Short mmCIF file of C-alpha atoms in Angstrom, two decimals:
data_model
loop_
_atom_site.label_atom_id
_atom_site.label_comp_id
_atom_site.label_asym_id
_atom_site.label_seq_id
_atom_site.Cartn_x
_atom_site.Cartn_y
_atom_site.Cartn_z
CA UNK A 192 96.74 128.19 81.57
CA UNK A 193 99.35 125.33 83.27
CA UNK A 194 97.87 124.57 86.77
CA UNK A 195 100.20 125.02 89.57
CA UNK A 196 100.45 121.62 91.13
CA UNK A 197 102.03 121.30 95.15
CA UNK A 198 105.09 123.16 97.36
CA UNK A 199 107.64 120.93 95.61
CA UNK A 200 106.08 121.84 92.09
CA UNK A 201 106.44 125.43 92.95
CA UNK A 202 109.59 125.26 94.10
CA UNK A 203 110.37 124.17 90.82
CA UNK A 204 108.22 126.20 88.92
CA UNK A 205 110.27 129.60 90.01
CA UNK A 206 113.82 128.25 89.16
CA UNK A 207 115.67 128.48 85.78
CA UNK A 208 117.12 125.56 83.61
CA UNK A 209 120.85 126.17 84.93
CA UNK A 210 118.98 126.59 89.01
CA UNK A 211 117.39 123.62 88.02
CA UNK A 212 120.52 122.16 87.29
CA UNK A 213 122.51 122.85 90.27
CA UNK A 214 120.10 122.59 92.11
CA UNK A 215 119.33 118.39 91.57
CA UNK A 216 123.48 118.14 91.99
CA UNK A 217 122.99 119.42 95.10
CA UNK A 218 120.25 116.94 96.01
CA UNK A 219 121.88 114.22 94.97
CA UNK A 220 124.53 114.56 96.53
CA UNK A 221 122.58 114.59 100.13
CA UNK A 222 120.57 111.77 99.12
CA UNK A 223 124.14 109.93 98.45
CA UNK A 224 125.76 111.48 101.68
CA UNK A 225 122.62 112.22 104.44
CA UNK A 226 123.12 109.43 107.63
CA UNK A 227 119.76 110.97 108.38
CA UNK A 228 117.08 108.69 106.65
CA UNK A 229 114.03 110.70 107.28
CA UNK A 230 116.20 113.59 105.77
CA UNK A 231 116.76 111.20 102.87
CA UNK A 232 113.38 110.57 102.16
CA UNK A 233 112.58 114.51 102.33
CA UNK A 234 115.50 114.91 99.23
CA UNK A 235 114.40 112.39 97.21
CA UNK A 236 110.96 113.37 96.77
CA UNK A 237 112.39 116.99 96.26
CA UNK A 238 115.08 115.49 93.54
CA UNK A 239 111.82 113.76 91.73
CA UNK A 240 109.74 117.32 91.64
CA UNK A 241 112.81 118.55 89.50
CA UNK A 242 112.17 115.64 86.90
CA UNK A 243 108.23 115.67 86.61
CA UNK A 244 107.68 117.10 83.57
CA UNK A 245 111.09 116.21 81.67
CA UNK A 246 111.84 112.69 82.86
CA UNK A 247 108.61 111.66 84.60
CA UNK A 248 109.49 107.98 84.66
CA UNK A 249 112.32 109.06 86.53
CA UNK A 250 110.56 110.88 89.18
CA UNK A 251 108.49 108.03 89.64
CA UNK A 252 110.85 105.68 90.46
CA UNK A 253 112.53 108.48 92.81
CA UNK A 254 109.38 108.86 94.31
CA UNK A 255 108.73 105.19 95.01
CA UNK A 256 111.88 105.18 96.67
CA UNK A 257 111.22 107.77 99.04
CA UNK A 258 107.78 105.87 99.55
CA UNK A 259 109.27 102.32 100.48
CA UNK A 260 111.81 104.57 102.71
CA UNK A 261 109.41 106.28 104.38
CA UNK A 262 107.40 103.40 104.86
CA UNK A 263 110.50 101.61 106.74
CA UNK A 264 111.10 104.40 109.08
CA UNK A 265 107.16 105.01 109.47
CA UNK A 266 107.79 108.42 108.68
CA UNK A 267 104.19 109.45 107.89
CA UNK A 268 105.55 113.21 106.77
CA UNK A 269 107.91 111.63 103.79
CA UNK A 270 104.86 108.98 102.77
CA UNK A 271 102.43 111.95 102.34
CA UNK A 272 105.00 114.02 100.35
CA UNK A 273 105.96 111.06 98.12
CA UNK A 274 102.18 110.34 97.26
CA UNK A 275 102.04 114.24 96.59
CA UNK A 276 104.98 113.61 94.18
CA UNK A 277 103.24 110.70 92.67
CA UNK A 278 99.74 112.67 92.05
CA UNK A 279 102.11 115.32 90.17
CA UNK A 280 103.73 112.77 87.87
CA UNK A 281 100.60 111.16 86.94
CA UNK A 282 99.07 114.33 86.23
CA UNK A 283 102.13 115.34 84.29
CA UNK A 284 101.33 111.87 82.05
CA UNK A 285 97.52 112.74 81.63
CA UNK A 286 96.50 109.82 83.95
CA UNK A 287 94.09 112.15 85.67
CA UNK A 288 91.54 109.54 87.55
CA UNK A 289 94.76 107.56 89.03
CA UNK A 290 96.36 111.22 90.06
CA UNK A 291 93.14 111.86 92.18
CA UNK A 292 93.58 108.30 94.05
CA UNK A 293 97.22 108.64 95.23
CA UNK A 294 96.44 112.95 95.88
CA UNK A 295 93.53 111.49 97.95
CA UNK A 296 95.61 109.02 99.99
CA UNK A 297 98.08 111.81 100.05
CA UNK A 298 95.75 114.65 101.98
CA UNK A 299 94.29 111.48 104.23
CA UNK A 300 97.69 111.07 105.65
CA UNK A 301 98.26 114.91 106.19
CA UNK A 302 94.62 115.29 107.53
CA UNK A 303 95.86 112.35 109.87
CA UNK A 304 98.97 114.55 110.59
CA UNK A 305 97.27 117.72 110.90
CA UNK A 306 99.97 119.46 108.71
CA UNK A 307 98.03 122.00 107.14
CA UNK A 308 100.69 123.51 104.15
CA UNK A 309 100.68 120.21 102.79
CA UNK A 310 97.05 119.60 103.18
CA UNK A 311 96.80 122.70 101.02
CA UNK A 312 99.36 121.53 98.22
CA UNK A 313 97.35 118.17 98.07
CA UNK A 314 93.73 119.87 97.48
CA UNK A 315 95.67 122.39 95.17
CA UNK A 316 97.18 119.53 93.35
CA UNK A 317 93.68 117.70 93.21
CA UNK A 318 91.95 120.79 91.72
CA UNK A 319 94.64 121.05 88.84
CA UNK A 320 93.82 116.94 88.13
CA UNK A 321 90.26 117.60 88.02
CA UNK A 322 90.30 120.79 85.96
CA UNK A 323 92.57 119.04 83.50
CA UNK A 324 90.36 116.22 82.94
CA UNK A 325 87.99 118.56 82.13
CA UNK A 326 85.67 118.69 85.23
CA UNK A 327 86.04 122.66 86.40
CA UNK A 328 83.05 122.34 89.12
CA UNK A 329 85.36 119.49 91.22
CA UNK A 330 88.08 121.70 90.57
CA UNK A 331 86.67 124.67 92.27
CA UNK A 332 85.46 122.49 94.97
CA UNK A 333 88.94 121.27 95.88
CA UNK A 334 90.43 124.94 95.17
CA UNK A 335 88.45 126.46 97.74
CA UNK A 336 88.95 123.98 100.58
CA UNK A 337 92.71 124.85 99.70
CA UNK A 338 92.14 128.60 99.38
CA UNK A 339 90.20 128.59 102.82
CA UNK A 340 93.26 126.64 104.81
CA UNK A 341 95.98 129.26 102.91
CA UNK A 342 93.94 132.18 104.03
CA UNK A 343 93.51 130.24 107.73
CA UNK A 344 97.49 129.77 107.79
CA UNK A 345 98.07 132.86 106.12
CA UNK A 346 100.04 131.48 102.89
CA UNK A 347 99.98 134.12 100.34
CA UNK A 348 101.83 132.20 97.97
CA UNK A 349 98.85 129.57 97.40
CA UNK A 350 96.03 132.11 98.30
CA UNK A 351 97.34 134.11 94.65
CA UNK A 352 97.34 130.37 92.97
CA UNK A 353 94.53 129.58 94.82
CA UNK A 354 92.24 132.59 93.19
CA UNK A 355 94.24 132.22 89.61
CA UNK A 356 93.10 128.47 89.46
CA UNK A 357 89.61 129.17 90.51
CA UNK A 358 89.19 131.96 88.07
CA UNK A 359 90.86 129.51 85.16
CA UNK A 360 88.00 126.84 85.83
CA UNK A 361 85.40 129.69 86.27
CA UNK A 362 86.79 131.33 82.12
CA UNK A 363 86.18 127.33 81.32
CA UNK A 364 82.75 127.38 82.40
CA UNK A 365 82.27 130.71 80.84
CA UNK A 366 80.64 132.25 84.38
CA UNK A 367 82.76 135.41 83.55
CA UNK A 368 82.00 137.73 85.84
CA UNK A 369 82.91 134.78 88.86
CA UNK A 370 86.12 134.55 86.73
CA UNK A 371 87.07 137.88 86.36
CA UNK A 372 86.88 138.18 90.27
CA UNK A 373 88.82 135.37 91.15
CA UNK A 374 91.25 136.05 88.59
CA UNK A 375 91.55 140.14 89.70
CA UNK A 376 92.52 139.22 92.99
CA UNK A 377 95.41 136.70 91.73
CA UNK A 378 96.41 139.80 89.29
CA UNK A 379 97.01 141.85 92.92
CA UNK A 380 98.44 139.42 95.02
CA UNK A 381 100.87 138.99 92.53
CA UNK A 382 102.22 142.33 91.74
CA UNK A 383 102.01 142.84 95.73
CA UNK A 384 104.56 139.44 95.91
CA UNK A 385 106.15 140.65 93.14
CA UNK A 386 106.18 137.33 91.28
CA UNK A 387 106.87 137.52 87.48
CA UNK A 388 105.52 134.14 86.01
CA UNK A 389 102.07 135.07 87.92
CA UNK A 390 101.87 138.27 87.22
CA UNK A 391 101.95 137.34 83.19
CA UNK A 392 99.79 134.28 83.91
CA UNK A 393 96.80 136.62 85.20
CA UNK A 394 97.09 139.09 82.55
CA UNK A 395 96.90 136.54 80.16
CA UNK A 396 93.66 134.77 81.71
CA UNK A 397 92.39 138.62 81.99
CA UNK A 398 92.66 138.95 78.37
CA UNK A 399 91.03 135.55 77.88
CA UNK A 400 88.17 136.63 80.06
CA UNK A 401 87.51 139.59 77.97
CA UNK A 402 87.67 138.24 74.59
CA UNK A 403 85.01 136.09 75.92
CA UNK A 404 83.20 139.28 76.85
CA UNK A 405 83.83 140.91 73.50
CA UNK A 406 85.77 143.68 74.64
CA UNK A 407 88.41 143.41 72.70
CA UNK A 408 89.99 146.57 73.60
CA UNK A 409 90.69 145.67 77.83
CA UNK A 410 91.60 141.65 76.04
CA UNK A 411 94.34 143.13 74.33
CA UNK A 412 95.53 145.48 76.42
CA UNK A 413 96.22 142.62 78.67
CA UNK A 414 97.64 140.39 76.20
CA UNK A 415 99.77 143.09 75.42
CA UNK A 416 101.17 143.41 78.73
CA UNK A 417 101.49 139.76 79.25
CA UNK A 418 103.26 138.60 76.31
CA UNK A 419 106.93 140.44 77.21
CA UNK A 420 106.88 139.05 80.73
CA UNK A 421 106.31 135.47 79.17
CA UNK A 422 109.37 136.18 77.16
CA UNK A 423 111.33 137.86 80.17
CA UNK A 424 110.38 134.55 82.05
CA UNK A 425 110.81 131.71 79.44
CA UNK A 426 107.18 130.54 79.59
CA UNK A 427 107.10 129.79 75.74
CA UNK A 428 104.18 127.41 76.64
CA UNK A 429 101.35 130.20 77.83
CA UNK A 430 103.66 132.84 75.70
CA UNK A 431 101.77 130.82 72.75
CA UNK A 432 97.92 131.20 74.35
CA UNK A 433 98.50 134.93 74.80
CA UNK A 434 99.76 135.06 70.69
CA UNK A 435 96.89 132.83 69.48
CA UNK A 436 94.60 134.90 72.18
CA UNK A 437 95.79 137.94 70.34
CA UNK A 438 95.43 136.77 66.96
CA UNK A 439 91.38 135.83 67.77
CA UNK A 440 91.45 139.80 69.36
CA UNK A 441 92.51 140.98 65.67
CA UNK A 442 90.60 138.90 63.91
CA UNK A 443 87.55 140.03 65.88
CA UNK A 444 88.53 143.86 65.40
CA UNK A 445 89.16 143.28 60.93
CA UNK A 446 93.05 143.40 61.42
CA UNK A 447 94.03 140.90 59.12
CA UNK A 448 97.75 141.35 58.66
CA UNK A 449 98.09 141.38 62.82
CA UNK A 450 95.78 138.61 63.44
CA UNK A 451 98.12 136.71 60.85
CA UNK A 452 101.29 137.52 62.69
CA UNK A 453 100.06 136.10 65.94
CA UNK A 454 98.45 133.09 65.09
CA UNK A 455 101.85 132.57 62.74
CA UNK A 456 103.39 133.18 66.23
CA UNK A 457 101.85 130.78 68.13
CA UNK A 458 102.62 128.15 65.98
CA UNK A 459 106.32 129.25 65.70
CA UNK A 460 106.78 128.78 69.44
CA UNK A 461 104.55 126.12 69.71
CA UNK A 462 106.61 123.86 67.29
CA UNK A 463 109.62 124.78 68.08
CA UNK A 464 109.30 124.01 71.68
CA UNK A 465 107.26 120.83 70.96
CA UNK A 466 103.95 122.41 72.70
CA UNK A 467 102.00 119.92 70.10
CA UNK A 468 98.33 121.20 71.64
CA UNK A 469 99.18 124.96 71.19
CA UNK A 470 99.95 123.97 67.71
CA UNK A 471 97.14 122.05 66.87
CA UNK A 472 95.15 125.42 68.42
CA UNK A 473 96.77 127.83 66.29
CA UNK A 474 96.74 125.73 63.33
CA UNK A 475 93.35 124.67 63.71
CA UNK A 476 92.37 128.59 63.90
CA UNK A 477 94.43 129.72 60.79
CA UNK A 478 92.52 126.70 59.11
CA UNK A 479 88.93 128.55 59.49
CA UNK A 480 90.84 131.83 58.85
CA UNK A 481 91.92 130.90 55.16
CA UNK A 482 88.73 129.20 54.40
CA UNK A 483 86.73 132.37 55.54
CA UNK A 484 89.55 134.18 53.20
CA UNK A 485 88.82 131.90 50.56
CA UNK A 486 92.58 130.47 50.58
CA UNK A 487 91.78 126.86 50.08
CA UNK A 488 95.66 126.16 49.51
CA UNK A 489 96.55 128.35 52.68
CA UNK A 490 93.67 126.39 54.91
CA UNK A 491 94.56 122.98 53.21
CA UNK A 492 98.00 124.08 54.39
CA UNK A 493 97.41 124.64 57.73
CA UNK A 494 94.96 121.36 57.91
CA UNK A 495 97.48 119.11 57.01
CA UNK A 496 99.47 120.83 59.97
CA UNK A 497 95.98 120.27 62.05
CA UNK A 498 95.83 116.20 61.16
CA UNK A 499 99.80 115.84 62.26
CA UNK A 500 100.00 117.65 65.29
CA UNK A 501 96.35 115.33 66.48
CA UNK A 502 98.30 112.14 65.47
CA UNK A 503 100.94 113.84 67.08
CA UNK A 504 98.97 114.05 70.54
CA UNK A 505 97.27 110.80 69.75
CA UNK A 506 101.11 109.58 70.03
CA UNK A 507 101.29 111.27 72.96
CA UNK A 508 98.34 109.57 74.91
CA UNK A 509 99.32 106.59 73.70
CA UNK A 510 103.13 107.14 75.39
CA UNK A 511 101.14 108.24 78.35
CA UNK A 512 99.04 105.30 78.50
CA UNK A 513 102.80 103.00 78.29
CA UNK A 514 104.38 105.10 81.37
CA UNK A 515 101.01 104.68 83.41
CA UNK A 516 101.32 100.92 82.53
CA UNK A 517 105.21 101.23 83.74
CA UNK A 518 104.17 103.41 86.51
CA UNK A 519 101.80 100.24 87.94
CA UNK A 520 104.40 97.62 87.62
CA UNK A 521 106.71 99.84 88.95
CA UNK A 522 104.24 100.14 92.04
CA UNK A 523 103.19 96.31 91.92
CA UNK A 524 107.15 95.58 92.41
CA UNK A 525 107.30 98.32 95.32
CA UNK A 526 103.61 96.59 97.06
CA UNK A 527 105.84 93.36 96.59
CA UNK A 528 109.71 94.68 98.56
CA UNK A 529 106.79 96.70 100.92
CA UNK A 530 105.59 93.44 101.73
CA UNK A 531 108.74 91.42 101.75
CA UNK A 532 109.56 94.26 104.51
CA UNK A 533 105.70 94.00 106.11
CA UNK A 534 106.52 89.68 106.39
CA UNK A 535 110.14 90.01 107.24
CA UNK A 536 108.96 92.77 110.53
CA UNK A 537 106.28 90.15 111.22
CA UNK A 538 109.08 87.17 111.45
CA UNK A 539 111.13 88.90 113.58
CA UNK A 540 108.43 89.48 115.93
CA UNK A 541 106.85 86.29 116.03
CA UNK A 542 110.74 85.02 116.24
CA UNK A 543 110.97 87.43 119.31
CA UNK A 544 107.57 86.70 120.93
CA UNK A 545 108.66 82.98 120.72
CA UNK A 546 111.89 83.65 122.31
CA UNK A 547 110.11 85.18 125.38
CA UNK A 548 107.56 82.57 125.53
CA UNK A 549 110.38 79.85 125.93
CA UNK A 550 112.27 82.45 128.24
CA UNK A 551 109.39 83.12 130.65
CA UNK A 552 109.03 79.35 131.95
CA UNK A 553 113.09 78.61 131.96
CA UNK A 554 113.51 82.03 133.98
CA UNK A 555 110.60 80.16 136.64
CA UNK A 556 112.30 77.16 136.44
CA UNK A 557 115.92 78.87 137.26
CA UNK A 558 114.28 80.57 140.14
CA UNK A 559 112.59 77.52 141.73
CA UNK A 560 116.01 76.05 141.82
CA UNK A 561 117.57 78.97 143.45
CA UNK A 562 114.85 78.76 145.94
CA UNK A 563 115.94 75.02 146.97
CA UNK A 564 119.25 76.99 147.80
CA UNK A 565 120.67 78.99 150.45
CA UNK A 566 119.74 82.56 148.94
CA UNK A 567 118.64 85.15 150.53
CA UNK A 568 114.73 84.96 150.49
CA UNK A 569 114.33 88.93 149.53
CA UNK A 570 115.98 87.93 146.49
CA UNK A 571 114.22 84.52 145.40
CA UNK A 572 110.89 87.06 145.57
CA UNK A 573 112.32 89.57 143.68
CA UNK A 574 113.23 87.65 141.31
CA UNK A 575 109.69 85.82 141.65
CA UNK A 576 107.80 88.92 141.35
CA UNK A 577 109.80 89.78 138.20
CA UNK A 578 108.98 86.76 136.49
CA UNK A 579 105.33 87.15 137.40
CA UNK A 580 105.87 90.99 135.69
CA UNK A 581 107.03 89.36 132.42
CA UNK A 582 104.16 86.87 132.30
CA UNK A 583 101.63 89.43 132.48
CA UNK A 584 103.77 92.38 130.24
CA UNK A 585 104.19 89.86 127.62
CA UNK A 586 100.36 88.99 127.83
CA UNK A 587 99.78 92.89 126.58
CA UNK A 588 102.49 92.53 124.35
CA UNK A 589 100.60 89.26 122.82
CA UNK A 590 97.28 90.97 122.68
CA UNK A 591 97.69 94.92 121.89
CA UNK A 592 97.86 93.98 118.17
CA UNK A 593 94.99 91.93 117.89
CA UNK A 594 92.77 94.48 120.43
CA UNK A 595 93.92 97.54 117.56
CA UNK A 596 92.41 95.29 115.23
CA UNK A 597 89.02 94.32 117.01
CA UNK A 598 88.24 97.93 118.00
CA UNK A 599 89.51 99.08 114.30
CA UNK A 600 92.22 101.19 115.52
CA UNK A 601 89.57 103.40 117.33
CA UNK A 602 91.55 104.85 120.80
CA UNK A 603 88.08 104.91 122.43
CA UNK A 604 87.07 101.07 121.58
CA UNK A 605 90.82 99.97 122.31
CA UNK A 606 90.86 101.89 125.89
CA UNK A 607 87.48 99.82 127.03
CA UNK A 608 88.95 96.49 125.79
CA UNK A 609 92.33 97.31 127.63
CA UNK A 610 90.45 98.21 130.61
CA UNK A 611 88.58 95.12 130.22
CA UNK A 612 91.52 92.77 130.14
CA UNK A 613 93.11 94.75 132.54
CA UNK A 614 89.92 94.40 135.38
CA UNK A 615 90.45 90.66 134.62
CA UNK A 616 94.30 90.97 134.84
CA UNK A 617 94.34 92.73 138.00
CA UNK A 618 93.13 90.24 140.60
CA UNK A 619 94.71 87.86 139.10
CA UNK A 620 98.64 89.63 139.67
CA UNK A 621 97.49 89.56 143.26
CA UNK A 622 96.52 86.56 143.70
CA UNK A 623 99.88 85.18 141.44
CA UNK A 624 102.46 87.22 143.19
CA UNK A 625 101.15 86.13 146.01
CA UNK A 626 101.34 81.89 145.12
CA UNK A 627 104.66 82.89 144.09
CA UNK A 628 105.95 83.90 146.97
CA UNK A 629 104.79 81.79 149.01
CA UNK A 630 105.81 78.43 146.83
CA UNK A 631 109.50 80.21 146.36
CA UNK A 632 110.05 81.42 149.41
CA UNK A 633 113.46 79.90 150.85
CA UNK A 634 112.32 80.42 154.48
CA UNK A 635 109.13 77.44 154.02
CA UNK A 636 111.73 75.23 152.24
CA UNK A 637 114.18 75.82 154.80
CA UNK A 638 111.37 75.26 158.20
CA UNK A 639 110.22 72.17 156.09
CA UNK A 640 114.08 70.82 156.08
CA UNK A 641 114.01 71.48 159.16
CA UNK A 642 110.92 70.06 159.81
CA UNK A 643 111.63 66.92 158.72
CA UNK A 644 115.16 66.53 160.37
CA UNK A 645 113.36 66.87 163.72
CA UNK A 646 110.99 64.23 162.91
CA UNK A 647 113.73 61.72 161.96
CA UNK A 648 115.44 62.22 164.97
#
């Protein structure tokens, strides 16, 4: 069964080739036309979920747009998605281990935010990586800490993929009964949301579950039932597990002739919609058929088939293995404009904190002369005062970066180091403000003019 992978994949997942269509002209044209660049980001990462499993290289480099976007604004909300989106396309190119690291990075963020419907899509996303590298036990893991936030935020969409998933790993592992519960409660949530796709998904991983059991009668009743919603729905690729399910049900049962027009079924739809592993399944089985039949031209046949759809998928991996190698150049060159942007934000602030520190002194400097003047002496210790204000503001402005960096950006050890500077600070603006006023006040200069004059005469 296909693993259902976030929101944006299931978005997808329920819309039709000409939906899908007008549906990425639509987001185009906001990404070309949106003055709102958080909005931006949002559309782009939606415009890549469209392209995942057609043009993945494409959603990549959609989705590493949206990432260095995000990452200008600081828009936490459009980083997480576009890791989210990044996790999918990996997984859709079999790089399994690398989809875990960015889905990982991906929930940290959302944890961060406390946006729990994303959280969920993430932990959804890194059950379907796990299970598809083959290791069903993670897969539950992360399943179930989705499954437990859907029920919490009452999300009945991923609750029913939440229990379908979790009953697919359980039918892997062959603990049956486990994955005949699991999958039982998918089966209801989706006839009571009405939803198609799962409806035929469940039946099919019923039927699954109860060949496994042997009884063959319940396996192909639900097979049966399956197989024209697959067609009603387009889903040629699990359409092909139900047939080649069916075909091991007839087989099982001594119905040659029906367990022949399945498994011939299978690979029909398998090879004519370029589903290379459902072919190598249905040819490998129609293999051991003939030899059991004694048809060594018919299972020579069918072996031949076997061999070129495995060097087919060993093509495959290997084109996988190329886009994961684009896919981390791509990324080295986005770590390389996302620190071009990192450096350039640091110049402009070390250009700006030098600005002040040259501005600080000449604003003293213009105030001590104004205080050798006739001006009013409220104004000379405004003036004074705001200068002193400055001094002190820009020594927080100096230090906050490095303090978030001593205490590790822990609030708690940041707020005792402020409030230690601060103790230090304090006494110190008193006993400033009050040199300053006194050294600038135009009243002393004026007595000691005065002063002086008297003295002369």
């Amino acid at each position: 069964m296909k693993k259902t992978l976030s929101v944006l994949a299931l978005l997808v997942f329920t819309l039709n080739a000409n939906a899908q269509h007008l549906e990425i002209d639509s987001l185009k044209k906001v990404v070309d036309t949106s003055k709102d660049d958080t909005t931006k980001a949002i559309t782009l990462s939606k415009l890549g979920s469209f392209y995942v499993y057609f043009k993945p290289d494409s959603a990549m480099i959609v989705s590493q747009q949206a990432m260095l976007l995000s990452k200008k604004l600081k828009f936490e909300k459009g980083e997480a998605i576009a890791l989210d989106l990044q996790g999918s396309v990996l997984q859709s190119m079999g790089n399994y281990p690398k989809s875990v690291v960015v889905l990982l990075a991906a929930l940290k963020l959302n944890e961060k935010r406390n946006d729990p419907i994303e959280m969920i899509a993430n932990l959804t996303s890194l059950g379907s990586s796990a299970a598809m590298s083959g290791d069903h036990q993670q897969s539950i893991v992360y399943t179930h800490k989705a499954k437990v936030l859907a029920i919490k935020n009452h999300y009945d969409l991923y609750i029913m993929v939440c229990n379908v998933n979790i009953g697919d790993s359980y039918e892997k592992l062959n603990i049956l009964d486990s994955a005949r519960f699991y999958t039982q409660q998918g089966y209801e949530q989706a006839l009571k949301l009405k939803d198609t796709d799962f409806i035929a998904i469940t039946n099919c991983n019923l039927g699954n579950i109860y060949l496994k059991m042997k009884n063959y009668g319940l396996a192909l009743g639900y097979y049966h039932t399956a197989i024209p919603l697959f067609k009603l729905v387009n889903d040629d690729d699990t359409y092909c597990e139900a047939a080649l399910g069916m075909a091991k049900v007839f087989k099982a049962l001594g119905k040659k002739d029906s367990s022949l027009y399945y498994a011939h079924e299978a690979m029909r739809i398998g090879k004519n919609a370029g589903f290379v592993a459902k072919m190598l399944a249905a040819s490998t089985f129609l293999t051991a058929y003939f030899k059991e039949q004694g048809d060594i031209d018919s299972a020579f046949y069918y072996q031949e088939a076997s061999i070129v759809a495995n060097d087919s998928l060993f093509s495959q991996e290997k084109t996988r293995e190329l886009q994961t190698l684009a896919f981390e150049e791509n990324q080295r060159q986005s770590d390389i404009e996302e620190q071009k942007i990192l450096e350039g934000e640091r110049n402009r602030r070390n250009l700006q904190l030098a600005g002040i520190a040259v501005f600080i002194p000449t604003f003293f400097l213009f105030i001590l002369g104004l205080s050798r003047r006739r001006v009013k002496p409220r104004t000379i210790e405004f003036l004074g005062t705001l200068a002193l204000l400055m001094v002190f503001e820009f020594i927080g402005l100096f230090t906050d970066p490095k303090v978030e960096e001593l205490a590790h950006h822990s609030p708690a050890i940041s707020l005792l180091i402020l409030v230690a500077i601060a103790a230090a600070l304090v006494p110190l603006h008193h006993k400033a403000e009050h040199w300053v006023k006194s050294k600038l006040s135009p009243a002393k200069h004026h007595d000691k003019g005065e002063a002086g004059g008297k003295a002369n005469a």
